[in-house]
Amino acid sequence: MVARQIFLGNNNFGCRRLVQKQRLFSTNAAAVATANPTTTTASTAIDNNTKNHSKPRPETYIQGSETHFGFESVGVEEKEGRVRQVFESVADSYDVMNDLMSGGLHRYWKDTLLDMSAVESMAQAVRLRRQQQQQQNQSMDPSTNQLRILDVAGGTGDVAFRFVDAAGLSSSKQKQPWSMAGESEQTHNQPSSSISVTVCDINKEMLRVGEARARERFGNQLLEGGDNAPLSFVQGNAQSLHFPDNSFDLYTIAFGLRNVTDVDKGLEEAFRVLKPGGRFMCLEFSQVPDPILRQIYDTYSFHVIPAMGELVANDRASYQYLVESIRKFSNQQELLDRMDAVGFELTKYTNLTGGIVAIHEGWKPII
């Protein structure tokens, strides 16, 4: 309750009015609020914006039998395969190219996503509650005392590894820090670890690279246990996730939503698999509002990045697509409206680096 009051005291985006209507936040949401009370403060580096309630419902993302693949029009059924080919081609050089293309800024953007997610505080809250229950000899229901994180389109693990570290899953000082007493009796459909990170990607090559990086970085222990592993890599489509309803506390997708053929379906699936009170966070390239910065950014994007892809990855076409896909994707407000349309509440976005990228977030209502 104290954490919730802290959140309300620092939120300038209508939280009081909405919470009067319903109790929207779970215990994990309260932990987010406590750890990150200043995310609603605008600055020259990070701009926060809430949804515009006067905006009409956006048009459906897919209209007709064609959609865009960069600046090219392709059949709706064709796009998924084309995108898959792009990431199969760039998988091995993906992380190196991210550093080169962004001048290392992608690390700052992902670190900001991590900070805003408050995963470290949520993991601490889960452990503290578990310890209190153990000390009081209370029966423990893991389904109400857990932290489940789903990182979609996160094949190489760059975001997921940040969550693993922040949640303390990689700490050698803690013996199986993700475990709970009595968890061995959980069923196959009820994962046994109280804290877990699942990486889901449609592209098996990206997953191959990510899992290899994970084993090199953390060893094999975190990936053991199948569905019950603290860290797992699974192949899946953001438009038709195979996870049950109400499975995750946090859903993240970084630089992947614009590659989903039907963004509306992707958002609907995110909403479905989140638990009531769960949080959606999307880190994605967006639209630069300042005309001078936009001109500089466009010049760099179209003239430097494809040439860099050809030089480093021997693949100009894939990076030409990546640049074009950014321009065809929804702007900040449109994506916010799409999130509203599927049912997310307290939606807002945070511009980073002048709007080159933005973090969109929203909450699944409890009722």
XYZ file of C-alpha atoms in Angstrom:
367
model
C 0.000 0.000 0.000
C 2.863 2.377 0.806
C 4.464 1.661 -2.543
C 1.153 2.286 -4.292
C 0.817 5.618 -2.530
C 4.333 6.543 -3.605
C 3.379 5.736 -7.178
C 0.271 7.858 -7.079
C 2.137 10.721 -5.501
C 4.638 10.865 -8.373
C 2.422 10.122 -11.348
C 1.063 13.114 -13.242
C -0.832 11.191 -15.869
C -4.239 10.629 -14.382
C -3.409 7.662 -12.163
C -5.574 8.932 -9.334
C -8.660 9.076 -11.505
C -8.128 5.619 -12.949
C -7.318 3.949 -9.653
C -10.520 5.353 -8.202
C -12.326 3.345 -10.850
C -10.415 0.107 -10.244
C -7.443 -1.437 -8.475
C -5.239 -1.761 -11.482
C -1.909 -2.716 -10.034
C -0.587 -5.996 -8.705
C 2.093 -6.346 -6.026
C 4.702 -6.343 -8.784
C 3.341 -3.068 -10.128
C 3.788 -1.518 -6.721
C 7.412 -2.626 -6.733
C 7.843 -0.949 -10.113
C 6.469 2.259 -8.709
C 8.740 2.292 -5.703
C 11.887 1.690 -7.723
C 11.059 4.116 -10.510
C 9.155 7.108 -9.119
C 10.628 9.667 -11.528
C 9.763 8.161 -14.902
C 6.977 10.701 -15.324
C 9.399 13.615 -15.161
C 10.125 15.073 -18.577
C 13.589 16.281 -19.531
C 15.470 17.302 -22.635
C 16.886 13.774 -22.923
C 13.755 11.786 -22.091
C 10.260 13.007 -22.944
C 7.196 11.309 -21.468
C 3.767 11.473 -23.049
C 0.459 9.925 -22.155
C -2.297 8.846 -24.466
C -4.523 11.462 -26.053
C -8.033 10.474 -25.002
C -9.590 12.493 -27.852
C -7.960 10.366 -30.538
C -10.309 8.079 -32.488
C -9.714 4.345 -32.657
C -6.900 3.739 -35.173
C -7.509 1.958 -38.439
C -6.590 -1.710 -38.445
C -2.909 -2.284 -39.154
C -3.575 -4.736 -41.979
C -6.037 -3.627 -44.644
C -6.542 -5.777 -47.687
C -4.234 -8.467 -49.010
C -1.015 -6.437 -49.053
C 1.264 -4.821 -46.497
C 4.671 -3.215 -46.482
C 8.102 -4.791 -46.429
C 10.195 -1.686 -46.078
C 9.074 0.558 -48.924
C 7.979 -2.443 -50.979
C 4.393 -3.707 -51.075
C 4.127 -7.453 -50.540
C 1.377 -9.948 -49.830
C 0.410 -10.297 -46.187
C 1.344 -13.982 -46.230
C 4.698 -13.175 -47.828
C 6.020 -10.668 -45.296
C 6.711 -13.101 -42.475
C 8.974 -15.205 -44.677
C 10.780 -12.155 -45.998
C 11.441 -10.863 -42.489
C 12.643 -14.313 -41.426
C 15.178 -14.297 -44.273
C 16.485 -10.909 -43.152
C 17.223 -12.055 -39.615
C 18.598 -15.409 -40.677
C 21.059 -13.432 -42.781
C 22.114 -10.988 -40.051
C 21.945 -13.249 -36.960
C 25.677 -13.788 -36.484
C 26.569 -10.123 -37.002
C 23.457 -8.667 -35.363
C 24.988 -7.486 -32.087
C 28.157 -6.136 -33.704
C 26.085 -4.209 -36.218
C 23.916 -2.782 -33.444
C 27.007 -1.302 -31.848
C 28.274 0.092 -35.130
C 24.959 1.471 -36.386
C 24.002 3.177 -33.142
C 27.479 4.129 -31.965
C 26.739 2.070 -28.849
C 23.530 3.971 -28.086
C 21.468 0.788 -28.234
C 23.108 -0.228 -24.947
C 21.895 2.969 -23.298
C 18.399 2.458 -24.722
C 18.231 -1.118 -23.408
C 19.647 -0.064 -20.050
C 16.913 2.570 -19.851
C 14.307 -0.108 -20.586
C 15.769 -2.199 -17.775
C 15.733 0.721 -15.332
C 12.139 1.585 -16.173
C 11.047 -2.046 -15.818
C 12.211 -2.192 -12.174
C 12.933 -5.905 -12.548
C 15.543 -5.763 -9.796
C 13.041 -4.386 -7.285
C 10.328 -6.818 -8.329
C 12.694 -9.770 -7.895
C 13.659 -8.499 -4.456
C 9.985 -8.190 -3.539
C 9.331 -11.798 -4.589
C 12.246 -13.074 -2.503
C 11.323 -10.977 0.500
C 7.769 -12.265 0.469
C 9.022 -15.834 0.163
C 11.368 -15.371 3.116
C 8.588 -13.892 5.230
C 6.298 -16.802 4.438
C 9.016 -19.301 5.276
C 9.776 -17.598 8.584
C 6.101 -17.624 9.516
C 5.683 -21.238 8.347
C 2.975 -20.154 5.957
C 1.988 -22.296 3.013
C 3.323 -20.778 -0.188
C 1.453 -20.582 -3.468
C 4.086 -19.956 -6.165
C 1.400 -18.746 -8.572
C 0.906 -15.658 -6.384
C 4.553 -15.132 -5.490
C 6.509 -15.177 -8.702
C 7.973 -13.003 -11.423
C 7.562 -14.200 -14.992
C 9.217 -12.157 -17.736
C 8.639 -12.705 -21.454
C 10.993 -11.028 -23.921
C 9.576 -11.354 -27.431
C 11.751 -10.951 -30.543
C 14.715 -11.123 -28.189
C 16.588 -13.919 -29.932
C 20.176 -12.931 -29.190
C 19.369 -12.321 -25.536
C 20.652 -8.774 -25.228
C 17.639 -7.569 -23.228
C 16.986 -10.870 -21.469
C 20.527 -11.026 -20.093
C 19.965 -7.653 -18.471
C 16.879 -9.051 -16.759
C 18.775 -12.163 -15.654
C 21.476 -10.049 -14.026
C 19.054 -7.565 -12.478
C 16.905 -10.353 -11.010
C 19.951 -11.975 -9.434
C 19.605 -15.188 -11.415
C 23.238 -15.094 -12.498
C 24.675 -14.415 -9.036
C 27.147 -17.068 -7.920
C 26.707 -15.887 -4.346
C 23.176 -17.259 -4.177
C 22.480 -20.958 -4.399
C 19.611 -21.380 -6.814
C 18.193 -17.912 -6.067
C 15.216 -18.582 -8.304
C 13.935 -21.576 -6.321
C 11.210 -21.870 -3.733
C 10.555 -24.484 -1.095
C 7.894 -26.912 -2.219
C 8.195 -25.992 -5.868
C 9.186 -29.486 -6.950
C 5.546 -30.509 -6.701
C 4.430 -28.036 -9.357
C 2.984 -29.431 -12.537
C 4.405 -29.227 -16.026
C 2.053 -26.379 -16.860
C 3.015 -24.460 -13.710
C 6.706 -23.527 -13.941
C 8.514 -24.249 -10.701
C 10.954 -21.349 -10.499
C 9.634 -18.241 -8.788
C 11.625 -15.962 -11.113
C 12.108 -16.745 -14.780
C 12.991 -15.072 -18.066
C 11.679 -16.522 -21.326
C 13.077 -15.407 -24.668
C 10.697 -15.952 -27.563
C 11.662 -15.354 -31.175
C 10.283 -16.522 -34.502
C 13.754 -16.975 -35.952
C 15.667 -20.100 -34.992
C 18.992 -18.608 -36.086
C 18.610 -15.678 -33.710
C 17.689 -18.125 -30.938
C 20.733 -20.244 -31.751
C 22.991 -17.239 -31.334
C 21.215 -16.178 -28.141
C 21.351 -19.560 -26.449
C 25.031 -19.975 -27.327
C 25.748 -16.557 -25.821
C 23.766 -17.489 -22.718
C 25.702 -20.710 -22.140
C 28.974 -18.891 -22.641
C 27.987 -16.119 -20.243
C 26.092 -17.993 -17.526
C 27.012 -21.640 -18.003
C 24.417 -24.364 -18.451
C 22.685 -24.255 -15.065
C 20.232 -21.447 -15.796
C 19.034 -23.157 -18.966
C 18.438 -26.569 -17.406
C 14.963 -27.774 -16.521
C 13.040 -27.363 -19.755
C 9.859 -25.379 -19.167
C 10.976 -24.842 -15.565
C 14.347 -23.294 -16.403
C 15.082 -19.834 -14.992
C 16.208 -18.818 -18.509
C 14.727 -20.387 -21.620
C 14.744 -19.803 -25.364
C 11.631 -20.806 -27.311
C 10.599 -20.343 -30.912
C 7.278 -18.621 -31.429
C 5.335 -16.059 -33.404
C 4.410 -12.792 -31.687
C 1.029 -12.929 -33.467
C 0.129 -16.378 -32.095
C 2.062 -17.100 -28.908
C 1.676 -20.633 -27.564
C 1.673 -19.535 -23.912
C -1.535 -19.798 -21.843
C -3.592 -16.740 -20.944
C -2.452 -14.699 -17.934
C 1.050 -16.208 -17.803
C 3.483 -13.300 -17.426
C 4.028 -10.303 -15.182
C 6.150 -8.395 -17.700
C 6.141 -8.538 -21.505
C 8.931 -6.744 -23.355
C 9.726 -6.430 -27.022
C 12.777 -4.466 -28.186
C 13.226 -3.468 -31.824
C 10.880 -6.234 -32.919
C 7.322 -4.951 -33.047
C 7.763 -3.145 -36.346
C 8.749 -6.484 -37.946
C 5.505 -8.163 -36.888
C 3.218 -8.515 -39.884
C 0.067 -7.509 -37.995
C 0.987 -5.226 -35.106
C -2.586 -5.252 -33.791
C -2.479 -9.040 -33.411
C 0.913 -8.777 -31.734
C -0.484 -6.327 -29.190
C -3.564 -8.486 -28.622
C -1.331 -11.476 -27.886
C 0.784 -9.420 -25.496
C -2.378 -8.424 -23.665
C -3.635 -12.016 -23.576
C -0.505 -13.618 -22.090
C -0.005 -10.923 -19.460
C -1.469 -11.527 -16.020
C -4.040 -9.043 -14.751
C -1.927 -6.162 -13.457
C 0.895 -7.147 -15.831
C 2.965 -4.618 -17.732
C 3.725 -4.252 -21.443
C 6.915 -2.445 -22.519
C 8.043 -1.862 -26.092
C 11.389 -0.354 -27.070
C 11.249 0.562 -30.733
C 12.537 2.999 -33.321
C 10.059 5.811 -33.752
C 9.599 9.165 -35.464
C 11.836 12.187 -34.843
C 9.701 15.318 -34.399
C 12.482 17.901 -34.771
C 12.944 18.608 -38.506
C 16.662 19.359 -38.288
C 17.498 16.232 -36.290
C 15.201 14.230 -38.565
C 17.085 15.364 -41.661
C 20.449 14.444 -40.112
C 19.068 11.102 -38.947
C 17.547 10.285 -42.345
C 20.770 11.109 -44.145
C 22.746 8.868 -41.825
C 20.169 6.076 -41.994
C 19.840 5.845 -45.750
C 23.411 6.583 -46.769
C 25.545 5.116 -43.993
C 23.727 2.146 -42.445
C 23.149 0.092 -45.652
C 26.757 0.710 -46.695
C 27.893 -0.379 -43.246
C 25.822 -3.539 -43.553
C 27.436 -4.321 -46.879
C 30.931 -3.752 -45.497
C 30.595 -5.597 -42.181
C 27.891 -8.200 -42.807
C 28.096 -8.452 -46.596
C 24.382 -7.732 -46.687
C 23.240 -4.335 -47.871
C 19.655 -5.356 -48.665
C 18.789 -6.490 -45.132
C 19.943 -3.227 -43.602
C 18.185 -1.238 -46.294
C 15.002 -3.011 -45.211
C 15.669 -2.259 -41.533
C 16.047 1.443 -42.287
C 12.907 1.536 -44.424
C 10.867 -0.462 -41.897
C 11.414 2.278 -39.314
C 9.826 4.868 -41.606
C 6.816 2.655 -42.290
C 6.135 1.907 -38.637
C 3.620 3.720 -36.443
C 4.613 7.006 -34.880
C 4.531 7.459 -31.118
C 0.883 8.499 -30.827
C -0.433 5.919 -33.274
C 1.223 3.062 -31.378
C -0.194 4.468 -28.148
C -3.662 4.460 -29.710
C -3.225 0.863 -30.834
C -2.293 -0.141 -27.293
C -5.396 1.606 -25.983
C -7.542 -0.194 -28.551
C -6.566 -3.672 -27.307
C -7.289 -2.742 -23.699
C -4.079 -1.508 -22.084
C -4.473 1.167 -19.413
C -2.195 3.986 -18.207
C -0.433 3.915 -21.550
C 2.398 6.335 -22.214
C 5.593 6.643 -24.193
C 9.030 7.957 -23.380
C 11.140 9.425 -26.192
C 14.857 8.710 -26.093
C 17.534 10.527 -28.121
C 15.108 13.019 -29.575
C 12.516 10.416 -30.563
C 14.856 8.201 -32.571
C 13.558 5.495 -30.283
C 10.681 5.414 -27.812
C 9.618 3.187 -24.947
C 5.872 2.541 -24.898
C 4.275 1.001 -21.848
C 0.855 0.034 -20.560
C -0.831 -2.124 -17.947
C -3.369 -4.927 -18.205
C -6.253 -4.121 -15.883
C -7.006 -6.394 -12.951
C -10.724 -6.163 -13.709
